[in-house]
Short mmCIF file of C-alpha atoms in Angstrom, two decimals:
data_model
loop_
_atom_site.label_atom_id
_atom_site.label_comp_id
_atom_site.label_asym_id
_atom_site.label_seq_id
_atom_site.Cartn_x
_atom_site.Cartn_y
_atom_site.Cartn_z
CA MET A 1 158.57 69.50 -17.45
CA GLY A 2 161.81 71.11 -16.32
CA GLY A 3 162.21 72.97 -13.07
CA GLY A 4 162.28 76.40 -14.71
CA ALA A 5 159.23 75.70 -16.89
CA ARG A 6 157.33 74.28 -13.91
CA GLU A 7 158.09 77.39 -11.87
CA LEU A 8 157.00 79.67 -14.70
CA ALA A 9 153.75 77.75 -15.17
CA GLY A 10 153.09 77.89 -11.42
CA TYR A 11 153.80 81.61 -11.31
CA LEU A 12 151.49 82.37 -14.25
CA ALA A 13 148.72 80.24 -12.70
CA GLY A 14 149.13 81.97 -9.34
CA LEU A 15 149.12 85.39 -11.00
CA ALA A 16 145.97 84.54 -12.95
CA GLY A 17 144.35 83.30 -9.76
CA TRP A 18 145.19 86.54 -7.96
CA VAL A 19 143.72 88.65 -10.78
CA ALA A 20 140.57 86.50 -10.79
CA ALA A 21 140.29 86.82 -7.00
CA LEU A 22 140.57 90.60 -7.32
CA ALA A 23 137.81 90.59 -9.94
CA ALA A 24 135.61 88.38 -7.77
CA ALA A 25 136.11 90.64 -4.76
CA VAL A 26 134.96 93.81 -6.55
CA LEU A 27 132.14 92.30 -8.61
CA PRO A 28 128.63 92.93 -7.20
CA GLN A 29 127.26 89.62 -8.51
CA TRP A 30 127.88 87.46 -5.44
CA ARG A 31 124.18 86.72 -5.36
CA GLN A 32 121.42 87.64 -7.79
CA SER A 33 117.66 87.50 -8.07
CA SER A 34 116.22 84.06 -8.65
CA TYR A 35 114.07 83.57 -11.74
CA ALA A 36 112.57 80.31 -10.53
CA GLY A 37 108.85 79.90 -9.94
CA ASP A 38 105.72 80.60 -11.89
CA ALA A 39 105.45 84.38 -11.68
CA ILE A 40 108.80 85.48 -13.05
CA ILE A 41 109.66 89.12 -12.50
CA THR A 42 111.96 90.35 -15.27
CA ALA A 43 111.57 94.12 -14.92
CA VAL A 44 114.31 94.50 -12.31
CA GLY A 45 117.22 92.20 -11.52
CA LEU A 46 118.92 92.61 -8.15
CA HIS A 47 122.59 91.86 -7.54
CA GLU A 48 124.47 92.03 -4.27
CA GLY A 49 128.16 91.78 -3.54
CA LEU A 50 130.56 92.37 -0.70
CA TRP A 51 130.77 96.12 -1.23
CA MET A 52 127.61 97.20 -3.06
CA SER A 53 124.17 96.20 -4.28
CA CYS A 54 122.89 96.91 -7.78
CA ALA A 55 119.54 96.95 -9.55
CA ALA A 56 119.51 96.27 -13.31
CA GLN A 57 116.36 97.27 -15.16
CA SER A 58 115.09 95.73 -18.37
CA THR A 59 115.91 98.98 -20.20
CA GLY A 60 119.62 98.43 -19.53
CA GLN A 61 120.03 100.97 -16.75
CA VAL A 62 122.02 99.82 -13.73
CA GLN A 63 121.96 101.61 -10.39
CA CYS A 64 124.42 100.64 -7.67
CA ARG A 65 124.66 101.69 -4.05
CA LEU A 66 127.47 101.04 -1.60
CA HIS A 67 126.62 99.31 1.64
CA ASP A 68 125.85 101.99 4.19
CA SER A 69 127.61 100.77 7.30
CA LEU A 70 130.20 98.12 8.03
CA LEU A 71 128.81 97.29 11.46
CA SER A 72 125.25 96.89 10.17
CA LEU A 73 126.23 94.21 7.67
CA GLU A 74 125.55 90.56 8.28
CA VAL A 75 128.31 88.51 9.87
CA HIS A 76 128.97 86.32 6.83
CA ILE A 77 129.49 89.38 4.61
CA GLN A 78 132.00 90.88 7.04
CA THR A 79 133.80 87.54 7.27
CA CYS A 80 133.95 87.16 3.49
CA ARG A 81 135.28 90.69 3.18
CA ALA A 82 138.08 89.96 5.62
CA LEU A 83 138.95 86.67 3.93
CA MET A 84 139.09 88.25 0.48
CA VAL A 85 141.30 91.10 1.69
CA ILE A 86 143.65 88.61 3.37
CA SER A 87 143.64 86.51 0.21
CA LEU A 88 144.61 89.46 -1.97
CA LEU A 89 147.39 90.50 0.40
CA LEU A 90 148.81 86.98 0.55
CA GLY A 91 148.62 86.68 -3.22
CA PHE A 92 150.35 90.04 -3.68
CA PHE A 93 153.26 89.03 -1.46
CA GLY A 94 153.31 85.65 -3.19
CA ILE A 95 153.79 87.36 -6.55
CA ILE A 96 156.74 89.37 -5.26
CA VAL A 97 158.39 86.49 -3.40
CA SER A 98 157.96 84.09 -6.33
CA VAL A 99 159.67 86.48 -8.73
CA VAL A 100 162.72 86.56 -6.46
CA GLY A 101 162.82 82.77 -6.12
CA MET A 102 162.25 81.72 -9.72
CA LYS A 103 165.20 80.31 -11.62
CA CYS A 104 164.52 82.50 -14.65
CA THR A 105 165.29 85.68 -12.69
CA LYS A 106 168.74 87.01 -11.88
CA VAL A 107 168.07 87.94 -8.27
CA GLY A 108 170.06 85.78 -5.87
CA GLU A 109 171.28 83.37 -8.53
CA GLU A 110 174.60 82.94 -6.73
CA ASP A 111 172.81 80.84 -4.06
CA PRO A 112 170.46 78.41 -5.86
CA VAL A 113 169.44 76.58 -2.67
CA THR A 114 168.17 79.75 -0.97
CA LYS A 115 166.57 80.84 -4.23
CA SER A 116 164.61 77.58 -4.42
CA ARG A 117 163.47 77.98 -0.84
CA ILE A 118 162.18 81.47 -1.63
CA ALA A 119 160.21 80.04 -4.57
CA VAL A 120 158.67 77.46 -2.23
CA ALA A 121 157.73 80.25 0.18
CA GLY A 122 156.00 82.07 -2.67
CA GLY A 123 154.11 78.88 -3.51
CA VAL A 124 152.95 78.55 0.09
CA LEU A 125 151.64 82.13 -0.01
CA PHE A 126 149.70 81.34 -3.20
CA ILE A 127 148.19 78.24 -1.60
CA LEU A 128 147.12 80.19 1.49
CA SER A 129 145.65 82.88 -0.76
CA GLY A 130 143.65 80.27 -2.65
CA LEU A 131 142.40 78.72 0.58
CA CYS A 132 141.18 82.11 1.84
CA THR A 133 139.35 82.74 -1.44
CA LEU A 134 137.83 79.27 -1.32
CA ALA A 135 136.67 79.80 2.25
CA ALA A 136 135.10 83.17 1.40
CA VAL A 137 133.10 82.07 -1.64
CA SER A 138 132.07 78.77 -0.03
CA LEU A 139 130.83 80.54 3.11
CA TYR A 140 128.82 83.01 1.05
CA ALA A 141 127.41 80.23 -1.14
CA THR A 142 126.39 78.27 1.94
CA GLN A 143 124.48 81.27 3.28
CA VAL A 144 122.74 81.85 -0.07
CA THR A 145 121.73 78.18 -0.22
CA TYR A 146 120.40 78.26 3.33
CA GLU A 147 118.29 81.37 2.70
CA PHE A 148 116.95 79.95 -0.57
CA PHE A 149 115.68 76.65 0.87
CA ARG A 150 114.62 77.69 4.36
CA GLU A 151 110.97 77.94 5.31
CA SER A 152 109.87 81.48 4.54
CA THR A 153 106.89 83.47 3.34
CA ILE A 154 109.05 85.13 0.68
CA PRO A 155 108.09 83.81 -2.79
CA ILE A 156 110.74 81.76 -4.50
CA ASN A 157 111.11 84.25 -7.36
CA ALA A 158 112.01 86.97 -4.84
CA ARG A 159 114.90 85.03 -3.31
CA TYR A 160 118.54 85.00 -4.29
CA GLU A 161 120.75 82.40 -5.93
CA PHE A 162 124.42 82.08 -6.86
CA GLY A 163 125.95 84.98 -8.76
CA SER A 164 128.73 84.87 -11.32
CA ALA A 165 131.31 86.23 -8.86
CA LEU A 166 131.12 83.01 -6.84
CA PHE A 167 132.16 80.93 -9.84
CA VAL A 168 134.96 83.38 -10.60
CA GLY A 169 136.10 83.00 -6.99
CA TRP A 170 136.10 79.21 -7.18
CA GLY A 171 138.15 79.37 -10.37
CA ALA A 172 140.54 81.85 -8.75
CA SER A 173 141.11 79.61 -5.74
CA SER A 174 141.81 76.63 -8.01
CA LEU A 175 144.36 78.57 -10.06
CA SER A 176 146.08 79.96 -6.98
CA MET A 177 146.41 76.57 -5.31
CA LEU A 178 147.57 74.95 -8.56
CA GLY A 179 150.20 77.62 -9.08
CA GLY A 180 151.35 77.38 -5.49
CA SER A 181 151.63 73.60 -5.72
CA LEU A 182 153.81 73.85 -8.82
CA LEU A 183 156.06 76.38 -7.11
CA CYS A 184 156.33 74.18 -4.03
CA CYS A 185 157.75 71.43 -6.24
CA SER A 186 160.89 73.56 -6.53
CA CYS A 187 162.44 71.97 -3.49
CA PRO A 188 165.99 73.05 -2.64
CA ALA A 189 168.56 70.97 -4.47
CA LYS A 190 170.62 68.76 -2.23
CA GLU A 191 174.18 69.67 -1.91
CA ARG A 192 176.58 67.23 -3.35
CA ARG A 193 177.82 64.97 -0.64
CA GLY A 194 181.15 64.58 -2.33
CA GLN A 195 181.93 68.21 -1.61
CA GLN A 196 181.51 67.68 2.13
CA TYR A 197 184.07 64.94 2.46
CA HIS A 198 187.73 64.80 1.66
CA ARG A 199 188.83 62.24 -0.77
CA GLN A 200 189.93 59.08 0.98
CA PRO A 201 193.45 57.92 0.03
CA GLN A 202 193.39 54.96 -2.29
CA PRO A 203 195.16 51.84 -1.00
CA SER A 204 198.45 51.35 -2.69
CA THR A 205 198.81 48.17 -4.64
CA ALA A 206 202.54 48.52 -5.13
CA ARG A 207 204.77 46.53 -2.83
CA GLU A 208 207.17 48.43 -0.64
CA TYR A 209 210.75 47.23 -0.82
CA VAL A 210 213.17 47.69 2.03
#
């Protein structure tokens, strides 16, 4: 794969990862009602996300409510919110920086070395964005797992399990880090060493006559 094609593939993967991270951040299905156990309750399905909680009835009606207060939320939700916002900001700047540094764009094409370095910087931003998304969804999943298996009087069919937004977030982090890695392969081309040195005079093979 050529350098330009590799950069384009990395940019498209990073862009897709950013869009998926945005979708994961706004979706309310970070955790959902568990249907395990003997007495399965199917009348109402509960979903909770970073910004709202929803109740889906068997008739198809869905009612959502935003979280009332930021300070009253649990610590892991506040942390995941901050990580997702940081991830989206890093990904946004990565999109802009990568466009400037890609070989297929006309911006700064008179200095290919600096242009390649800008593309690498965009790749680093994508990787950091993917790591923030990965940290957010993994932290939330760890908390859901802990609450599901801990000793409690709450019946198992009233607990929560992984929602679809977590899997979207894991996919988003993978795409972002893949795209960033491909962009980081656009290392600055080494300058030709021959241009830095003057040509050495060739020894003369002809005999000098007095």
